[in-house]
PDB file of C-alpha atoms in Angstrom:
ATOM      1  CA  UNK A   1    -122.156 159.256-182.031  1.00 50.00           C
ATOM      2  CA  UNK A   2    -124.753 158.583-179.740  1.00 60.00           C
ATOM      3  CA  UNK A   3    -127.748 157.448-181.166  1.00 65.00           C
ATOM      4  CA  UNK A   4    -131.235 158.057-178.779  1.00 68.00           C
ATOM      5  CA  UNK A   5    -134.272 156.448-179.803  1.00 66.00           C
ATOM      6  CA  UNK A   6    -137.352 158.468-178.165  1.00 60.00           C
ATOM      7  CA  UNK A   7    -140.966 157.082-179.701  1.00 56.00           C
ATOM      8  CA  UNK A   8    -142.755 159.857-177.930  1.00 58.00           C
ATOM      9  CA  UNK A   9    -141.552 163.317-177.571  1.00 57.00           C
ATOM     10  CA  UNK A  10    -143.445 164.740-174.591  1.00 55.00           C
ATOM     11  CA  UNK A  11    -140.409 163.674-171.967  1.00 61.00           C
ATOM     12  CA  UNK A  12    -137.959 165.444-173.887  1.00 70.00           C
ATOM     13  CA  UNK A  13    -136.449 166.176-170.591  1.00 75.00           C
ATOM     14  CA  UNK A  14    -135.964 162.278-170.622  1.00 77.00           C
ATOM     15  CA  UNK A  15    -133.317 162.174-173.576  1.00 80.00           C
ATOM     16  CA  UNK A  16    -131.831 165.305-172.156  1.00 82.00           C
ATOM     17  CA  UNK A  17    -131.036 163.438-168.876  1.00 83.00           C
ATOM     18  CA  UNK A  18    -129.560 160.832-171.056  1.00 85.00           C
ATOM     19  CA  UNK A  19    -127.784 163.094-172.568  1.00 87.00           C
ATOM     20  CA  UNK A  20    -126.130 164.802-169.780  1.00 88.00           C
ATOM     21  CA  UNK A  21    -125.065 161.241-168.158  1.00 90.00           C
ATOM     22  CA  UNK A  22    -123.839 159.652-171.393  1.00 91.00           C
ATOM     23  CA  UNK A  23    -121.405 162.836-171.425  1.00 92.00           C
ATOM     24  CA  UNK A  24    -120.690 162.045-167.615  1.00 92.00           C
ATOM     25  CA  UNK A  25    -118.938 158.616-168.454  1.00 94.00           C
ATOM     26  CA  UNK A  26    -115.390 158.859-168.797  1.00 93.00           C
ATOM     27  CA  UNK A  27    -113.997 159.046-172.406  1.00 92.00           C
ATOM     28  CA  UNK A  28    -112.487 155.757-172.715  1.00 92.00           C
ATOM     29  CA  UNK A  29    -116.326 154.289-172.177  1.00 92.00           C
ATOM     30  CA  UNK A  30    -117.514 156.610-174.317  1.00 91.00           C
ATOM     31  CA  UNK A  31    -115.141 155.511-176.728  1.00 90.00           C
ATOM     32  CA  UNK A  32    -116.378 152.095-176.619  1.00 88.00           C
ATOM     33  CA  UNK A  33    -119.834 152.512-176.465  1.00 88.00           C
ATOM     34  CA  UNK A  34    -119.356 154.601-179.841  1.00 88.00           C
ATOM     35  CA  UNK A  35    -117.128 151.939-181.201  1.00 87.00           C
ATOM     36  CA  UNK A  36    -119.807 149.163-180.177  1.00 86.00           C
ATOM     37  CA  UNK A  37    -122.330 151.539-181.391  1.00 87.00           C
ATOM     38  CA  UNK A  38    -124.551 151.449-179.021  1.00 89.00           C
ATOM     39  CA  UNK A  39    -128.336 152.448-179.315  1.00 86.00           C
ATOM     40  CA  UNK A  40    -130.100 153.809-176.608  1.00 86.00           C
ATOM     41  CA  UNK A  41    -134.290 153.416-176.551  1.00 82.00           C
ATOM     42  CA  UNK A  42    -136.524 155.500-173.824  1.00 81.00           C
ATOM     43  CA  UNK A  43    -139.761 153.730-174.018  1.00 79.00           C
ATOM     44  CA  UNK A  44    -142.747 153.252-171.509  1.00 77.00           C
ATOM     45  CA  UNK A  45    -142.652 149.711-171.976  1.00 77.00           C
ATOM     46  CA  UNK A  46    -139.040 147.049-171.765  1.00 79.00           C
ATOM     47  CA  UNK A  47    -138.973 144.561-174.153  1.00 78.00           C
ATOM     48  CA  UNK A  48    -138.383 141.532-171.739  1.00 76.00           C
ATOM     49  CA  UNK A  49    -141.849 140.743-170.343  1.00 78.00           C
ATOM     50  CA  UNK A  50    -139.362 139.616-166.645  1.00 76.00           C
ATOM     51  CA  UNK A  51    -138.016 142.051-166.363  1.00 73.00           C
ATOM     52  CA  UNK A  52    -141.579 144.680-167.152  1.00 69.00           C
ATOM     53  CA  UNK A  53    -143.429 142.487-164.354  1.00 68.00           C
ATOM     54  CA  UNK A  54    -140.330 142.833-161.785  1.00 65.00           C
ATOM     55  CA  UNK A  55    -140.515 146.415-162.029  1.00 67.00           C
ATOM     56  CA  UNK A  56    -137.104 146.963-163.626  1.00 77.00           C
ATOM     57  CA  UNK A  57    -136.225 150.340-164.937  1.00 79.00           C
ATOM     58  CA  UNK A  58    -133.554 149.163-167.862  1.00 85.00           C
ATOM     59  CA  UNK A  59    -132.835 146.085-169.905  1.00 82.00           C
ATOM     60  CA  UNK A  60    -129.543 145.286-172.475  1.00 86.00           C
ATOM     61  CA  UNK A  61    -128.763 143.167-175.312  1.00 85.00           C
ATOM     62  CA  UNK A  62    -125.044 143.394-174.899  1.00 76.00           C
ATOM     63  CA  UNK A  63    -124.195 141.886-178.259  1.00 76.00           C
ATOM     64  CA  UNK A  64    -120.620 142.763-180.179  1.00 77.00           C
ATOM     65  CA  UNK A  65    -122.010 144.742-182.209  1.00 82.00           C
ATOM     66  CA  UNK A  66    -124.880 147.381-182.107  1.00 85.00           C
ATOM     67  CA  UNK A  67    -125.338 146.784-178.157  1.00 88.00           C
ATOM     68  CA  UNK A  68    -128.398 147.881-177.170  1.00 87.00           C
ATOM     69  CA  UNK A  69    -130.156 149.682-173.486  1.00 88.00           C
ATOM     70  CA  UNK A  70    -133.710 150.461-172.859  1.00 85.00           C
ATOM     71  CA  UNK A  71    -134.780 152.576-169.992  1.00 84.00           C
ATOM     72  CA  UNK A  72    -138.174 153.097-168.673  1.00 81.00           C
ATOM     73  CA  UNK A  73    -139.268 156.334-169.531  1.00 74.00           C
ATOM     74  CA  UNK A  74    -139.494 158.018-165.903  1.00 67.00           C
ATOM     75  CA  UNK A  75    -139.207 161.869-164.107  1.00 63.00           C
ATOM     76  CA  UNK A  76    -138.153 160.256-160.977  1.00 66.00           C
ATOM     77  CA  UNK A  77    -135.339 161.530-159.699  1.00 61.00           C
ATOM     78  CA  UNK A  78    -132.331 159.277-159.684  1.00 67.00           C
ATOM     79  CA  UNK A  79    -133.877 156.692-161.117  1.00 76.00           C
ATOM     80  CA  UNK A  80    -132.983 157.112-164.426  1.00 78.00           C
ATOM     81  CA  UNK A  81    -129.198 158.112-164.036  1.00 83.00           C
ATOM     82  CA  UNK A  82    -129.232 154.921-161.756  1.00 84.00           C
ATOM     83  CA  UNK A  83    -130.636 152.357-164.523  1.00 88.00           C
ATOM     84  CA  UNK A  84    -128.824 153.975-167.026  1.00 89.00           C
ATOM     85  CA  UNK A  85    -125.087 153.523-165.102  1.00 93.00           C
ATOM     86  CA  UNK A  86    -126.268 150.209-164.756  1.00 91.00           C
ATOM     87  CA  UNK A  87    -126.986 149.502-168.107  1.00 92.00           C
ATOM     88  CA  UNK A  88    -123.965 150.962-169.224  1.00 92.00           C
ATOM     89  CA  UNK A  89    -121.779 148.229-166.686  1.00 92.00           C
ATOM     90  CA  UNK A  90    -123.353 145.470-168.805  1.00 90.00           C
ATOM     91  CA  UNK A  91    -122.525 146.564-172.039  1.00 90.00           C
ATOM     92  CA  UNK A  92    -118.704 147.336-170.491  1.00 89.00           C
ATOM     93  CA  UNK A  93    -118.358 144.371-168.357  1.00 86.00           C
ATOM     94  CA  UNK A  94    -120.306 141.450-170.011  1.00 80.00           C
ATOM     95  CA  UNK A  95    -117.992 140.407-172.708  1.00 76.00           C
ATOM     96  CA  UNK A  96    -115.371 140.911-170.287  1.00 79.00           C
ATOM     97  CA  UNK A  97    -113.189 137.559-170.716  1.00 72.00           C
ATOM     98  CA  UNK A  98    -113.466 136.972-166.884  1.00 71.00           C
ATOM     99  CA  UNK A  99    -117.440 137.197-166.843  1.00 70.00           C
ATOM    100  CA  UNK A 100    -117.386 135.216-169.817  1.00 63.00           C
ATOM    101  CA  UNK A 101    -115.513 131.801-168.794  1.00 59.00           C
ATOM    102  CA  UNK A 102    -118.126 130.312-167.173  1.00 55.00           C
ATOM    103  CA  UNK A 103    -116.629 129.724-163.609  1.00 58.00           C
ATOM    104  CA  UNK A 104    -115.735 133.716-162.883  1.00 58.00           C
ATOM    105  CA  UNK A 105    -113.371 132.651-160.922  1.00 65.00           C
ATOM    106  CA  UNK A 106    -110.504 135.573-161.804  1.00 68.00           C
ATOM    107  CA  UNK A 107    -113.667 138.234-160.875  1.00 79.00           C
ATOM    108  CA  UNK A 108    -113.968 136.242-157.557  1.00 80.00           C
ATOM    109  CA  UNK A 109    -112.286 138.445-155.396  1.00 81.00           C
ATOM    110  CA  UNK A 110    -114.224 141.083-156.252  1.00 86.00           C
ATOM    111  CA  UNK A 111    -117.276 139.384-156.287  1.00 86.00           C
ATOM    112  CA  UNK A 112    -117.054 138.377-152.496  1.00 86.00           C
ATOM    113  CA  UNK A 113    -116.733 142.290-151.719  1.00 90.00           C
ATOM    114  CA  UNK A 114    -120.911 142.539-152.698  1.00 86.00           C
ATOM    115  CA  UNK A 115    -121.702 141.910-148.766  1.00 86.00           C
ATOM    116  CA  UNK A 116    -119.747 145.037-147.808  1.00 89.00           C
ATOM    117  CA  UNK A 117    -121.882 146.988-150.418  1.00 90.00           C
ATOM    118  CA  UNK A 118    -125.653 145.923-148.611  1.00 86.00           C
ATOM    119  CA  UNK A 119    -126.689 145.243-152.613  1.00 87.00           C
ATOM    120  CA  UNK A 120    -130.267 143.756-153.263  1.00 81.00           C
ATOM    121  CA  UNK A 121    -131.117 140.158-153.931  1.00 82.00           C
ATOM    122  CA  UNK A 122    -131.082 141.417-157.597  1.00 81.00           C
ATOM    123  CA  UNK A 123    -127.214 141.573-157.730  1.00 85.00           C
ATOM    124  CA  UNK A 124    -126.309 138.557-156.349  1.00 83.00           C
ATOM    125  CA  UNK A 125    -124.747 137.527-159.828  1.00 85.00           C
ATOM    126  CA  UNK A 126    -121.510 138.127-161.267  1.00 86.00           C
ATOM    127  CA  UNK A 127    -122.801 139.882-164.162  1.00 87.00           C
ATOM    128  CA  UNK A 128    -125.929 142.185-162.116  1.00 89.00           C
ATOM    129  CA  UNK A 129    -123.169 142.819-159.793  1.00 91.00           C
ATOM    130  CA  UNK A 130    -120.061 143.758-161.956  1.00 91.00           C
ATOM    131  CA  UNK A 131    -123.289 146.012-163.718  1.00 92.00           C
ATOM    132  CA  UNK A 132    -124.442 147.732-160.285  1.00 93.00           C
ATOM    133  CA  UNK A 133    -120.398 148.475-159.267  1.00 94.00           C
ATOM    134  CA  UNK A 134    -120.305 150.219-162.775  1.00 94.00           C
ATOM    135  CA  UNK A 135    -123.141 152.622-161.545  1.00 94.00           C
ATOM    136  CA  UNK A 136    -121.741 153.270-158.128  1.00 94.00           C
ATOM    137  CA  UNK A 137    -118.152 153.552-159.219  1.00 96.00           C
ATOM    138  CA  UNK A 138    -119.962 156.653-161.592  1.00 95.00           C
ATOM    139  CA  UNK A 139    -122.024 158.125-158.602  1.00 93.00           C
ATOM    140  CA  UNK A 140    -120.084 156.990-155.802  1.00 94.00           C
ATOM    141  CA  UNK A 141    -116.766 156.673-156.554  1.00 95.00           C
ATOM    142  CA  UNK A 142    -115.463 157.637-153.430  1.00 96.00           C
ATOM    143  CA  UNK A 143    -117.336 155.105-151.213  1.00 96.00           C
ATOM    144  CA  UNK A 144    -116.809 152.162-153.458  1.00 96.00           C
ATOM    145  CA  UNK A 145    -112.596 152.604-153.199  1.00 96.00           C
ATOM    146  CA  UNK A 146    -113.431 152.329-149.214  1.00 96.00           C
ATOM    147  CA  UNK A 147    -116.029 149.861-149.166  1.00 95.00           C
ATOM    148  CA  UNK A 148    -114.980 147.351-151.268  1.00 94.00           C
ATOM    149  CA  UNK A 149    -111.420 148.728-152.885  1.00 94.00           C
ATOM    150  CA  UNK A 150    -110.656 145.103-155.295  1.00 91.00           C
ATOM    151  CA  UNK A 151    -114.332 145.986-157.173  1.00 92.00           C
ATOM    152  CA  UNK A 152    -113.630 149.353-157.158  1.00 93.00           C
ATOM    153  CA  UNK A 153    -109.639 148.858-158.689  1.00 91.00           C
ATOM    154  CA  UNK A 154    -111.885 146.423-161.279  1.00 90.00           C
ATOM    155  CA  UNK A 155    -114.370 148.987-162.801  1.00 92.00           C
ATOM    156  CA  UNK A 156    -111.379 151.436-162.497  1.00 92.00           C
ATOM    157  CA  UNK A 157    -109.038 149.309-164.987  1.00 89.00           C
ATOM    158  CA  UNK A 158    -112.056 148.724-167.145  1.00 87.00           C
ATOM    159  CA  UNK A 159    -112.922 152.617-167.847  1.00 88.00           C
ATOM    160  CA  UNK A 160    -109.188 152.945-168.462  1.00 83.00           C
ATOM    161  CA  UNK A 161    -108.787 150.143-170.926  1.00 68.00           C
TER     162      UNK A 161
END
């Protein structure tokens, strides 16, 4: 089961949000997420002082075991169910044994796809961008199989795993 730590309890419309989108990802993540379990943390303030100062929304330690995501505490719309998607591709595609060979050379292909997708400097990584194509394949799945079909057919085999 998902556990959801909340320090403060006046956003309980936060953890219901993460709720909601936790239930959103498909069952074999789920799955995996439980069997990793993972711990989730809303708090006002991320733990990495980087990634507080860059204005990040979420952060993940994506060890083996006990993997855990902190979001930024926030009402803004999208914003959350964003980070969160994203957070979620790094816990399901970091120990991924083609992320994790050093050259990433079998996630290549995929990887040259990111200029079709107009991503940020941000995700100009293997592993920020195999996290952002997690997110879209969840909120755009439609327009990531057109735009840039080998990233797309990647996340795909990964959620059915």
């Amino acid at each position: 089961p998902l556990k959801i730590k909340q320090p403060m309890e006046k956003e309980k419309n936060v953890r219901n949000r993460v709720r909601y989108q936790y239930a959103m990802l498909p069952q074999k993540v789920r799955k995996h997420c439980n069997l990793r379990r993972l711990q989730i943390t809303i708090t006002q303030k991320l733990p990495n002082d980087a990634f507080e100062e860059a204005g990040y929304s979420g952060y993940t330690t994506s060890r083996q075991k006990r993997p855990r995501i902190y979001l930024k505490e926030t009402e803004r719309p999208y914003l959350l169910e964003g980070s969160f998607f994203h957070e979620v591709g790094h816990v399901m595609t970091r120990l991924q044994p083609e992320l994790l060979d050093g050259t990433g050379k079998s996630f290549f292909s995929c990887f040259s796809e990111r200029r079709r997708l107009n991503l940020g400097e941000h995700y100009q990584t293997q592993t920020e961008y195999a996290a952002e194509l997690f997110a879209i394949y969840m909120m755009k799945p439609d327009w990531l199989s057109i735009a840039a079909p080998r990233s797309y057919a990647y996340i795909d085999s990964i959620c059915k795993k």
